[in-house]
Structures are given as structure tokens and as C-alpha cells.
Short mmCIF file of C-alpha atoms in Angstrom, two decimals:
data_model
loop_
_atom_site.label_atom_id
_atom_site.label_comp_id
_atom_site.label_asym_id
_atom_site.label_seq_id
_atom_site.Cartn_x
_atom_site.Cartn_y
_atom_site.Cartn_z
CA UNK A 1 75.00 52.04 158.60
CA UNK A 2 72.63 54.52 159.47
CA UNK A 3 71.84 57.77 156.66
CA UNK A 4 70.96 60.66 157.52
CA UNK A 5 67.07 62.17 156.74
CA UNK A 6 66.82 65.54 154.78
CA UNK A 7 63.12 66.91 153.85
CA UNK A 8 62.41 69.98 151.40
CA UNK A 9 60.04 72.20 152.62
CA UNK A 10 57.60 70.63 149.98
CA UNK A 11 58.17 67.72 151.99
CA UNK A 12 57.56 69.09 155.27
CA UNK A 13 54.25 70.28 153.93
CA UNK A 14 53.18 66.94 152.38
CA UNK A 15 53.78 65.11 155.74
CA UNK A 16 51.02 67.43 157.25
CA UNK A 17 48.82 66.41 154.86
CA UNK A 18 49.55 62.81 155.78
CA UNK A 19 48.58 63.24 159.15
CA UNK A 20 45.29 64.44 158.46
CA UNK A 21 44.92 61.26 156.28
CA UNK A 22 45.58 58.99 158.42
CA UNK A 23 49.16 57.40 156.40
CA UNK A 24 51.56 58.87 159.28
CA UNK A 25 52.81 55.18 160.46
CA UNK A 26 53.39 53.95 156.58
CA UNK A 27 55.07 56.88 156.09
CA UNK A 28 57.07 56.78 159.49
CA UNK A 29 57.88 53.15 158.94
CA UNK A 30 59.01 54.03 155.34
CA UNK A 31 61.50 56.47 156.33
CA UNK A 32 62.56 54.44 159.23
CA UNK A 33 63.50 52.17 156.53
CA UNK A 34 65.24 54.70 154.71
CA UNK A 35 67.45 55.19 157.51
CA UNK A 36 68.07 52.27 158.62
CA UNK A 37 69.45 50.19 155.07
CA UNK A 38 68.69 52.03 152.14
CA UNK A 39 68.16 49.24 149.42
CA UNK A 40 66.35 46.90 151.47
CA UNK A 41 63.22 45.07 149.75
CA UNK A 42 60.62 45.00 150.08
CA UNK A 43 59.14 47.32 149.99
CA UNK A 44 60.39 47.66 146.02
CA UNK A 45 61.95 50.83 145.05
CA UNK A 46 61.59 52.40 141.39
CA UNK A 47 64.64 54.93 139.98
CA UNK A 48 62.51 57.93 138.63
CA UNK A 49 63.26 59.24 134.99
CA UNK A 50 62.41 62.42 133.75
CA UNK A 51 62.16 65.50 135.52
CA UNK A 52 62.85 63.17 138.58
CA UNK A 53 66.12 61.47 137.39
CA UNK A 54 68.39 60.43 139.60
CA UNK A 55 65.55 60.36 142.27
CA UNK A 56 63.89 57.29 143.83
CA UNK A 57 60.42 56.33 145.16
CA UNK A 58 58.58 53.79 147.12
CA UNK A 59 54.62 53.79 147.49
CA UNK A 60 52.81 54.67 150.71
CA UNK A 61 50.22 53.42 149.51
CA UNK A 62 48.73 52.66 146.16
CA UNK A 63 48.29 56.21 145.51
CA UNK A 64 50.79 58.10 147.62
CA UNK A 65 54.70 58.03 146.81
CA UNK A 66 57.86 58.60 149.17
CA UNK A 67 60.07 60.17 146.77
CA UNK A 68 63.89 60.50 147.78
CA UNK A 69 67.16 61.28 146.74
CA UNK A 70 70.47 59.41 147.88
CA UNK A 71 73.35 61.33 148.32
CA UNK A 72 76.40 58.82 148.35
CA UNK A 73 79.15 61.31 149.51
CA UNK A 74 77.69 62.94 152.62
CA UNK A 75 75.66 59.78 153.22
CA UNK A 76 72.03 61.56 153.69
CA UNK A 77 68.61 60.84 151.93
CA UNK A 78 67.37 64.27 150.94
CA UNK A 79 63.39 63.18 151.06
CA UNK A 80 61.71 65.47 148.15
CA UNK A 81 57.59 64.72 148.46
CA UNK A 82 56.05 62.63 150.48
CA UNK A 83 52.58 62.96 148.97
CA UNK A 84 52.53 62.43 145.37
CA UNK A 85 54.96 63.02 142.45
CA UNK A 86 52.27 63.36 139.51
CA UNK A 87 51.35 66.79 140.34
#
């Protein structure tokens, strides 16, 4: 079953930032993953609490974060940062 890929604008910003650093394929192979079967491990997803609840993440890298949400009904990932969620 294949999901559909949704990025906020905060997202499409943050994934130009991850070009110039050099995590484009982790992040490509990431959301490939994403797409592909969403609750597939590893790599080990984390449900956010908080001001994030109901959101997901899985690290880039041990700094960077992919964070998502999953949308059940409409079956689409609606990708919300994809540099860091501790800003």
C-alpha cells in the first residue's frame, strides 16, 4: 500500500537546508520509507507528545528529525519538519 507524501512549507524549507548539508539521501531514503510501509522498523519511530501529539518522528541522523503526521482516512503522511523539532 503505497501513502501519499504531504510537506508544509516549513518542510519544504528544511529540505533545502538538507541539501546544503549533505543528509539529502537519509532523508530521501526516509521518506521513501514513509511511502512505501509506514510502520516498518527499523528505522524506530517515536509518537511525539506535547505540542507535537499525535505526530511521529524518526532521526536523520543523531541530530536531525523527520517529523510526520499519518492521516488514516485519506491515507497521506503530511511531513511537518524535516530538520529539527526542538526549535
Amino acid at each position: 500500500m503505497n501513502w501519499a507524501l504531504v510537506y508544509t512549507s516549513r518542510a519544504r524549507r528544511d529540505a533545502k537546508k538538507l541539501m546544503r548539508s549533505g543528509l539529502k539521501p537519509q532523508a530521501q531514503n526516509l521518506l521513501a520509507l514513509l511511502a512505501a510501509n509506514l510502520y516498518q522498523t527499523p528505522p524506530p519511530y517515536e509518537k511525539l507528545v506535547g505540542d507535537l501529539a499525535g505526530a511521529c518522528s524518526r532521526r536523520i541522523n543523531i541530530q536531525h528529525r523527520l517529523v510526520y503526521q499519518i492521516l488514516d482516512d485519506i491515507k497521506t503522511v503530511k511531513v511537518i519538519r524535516m530538520w529539527t523539532h526542538y526549535e
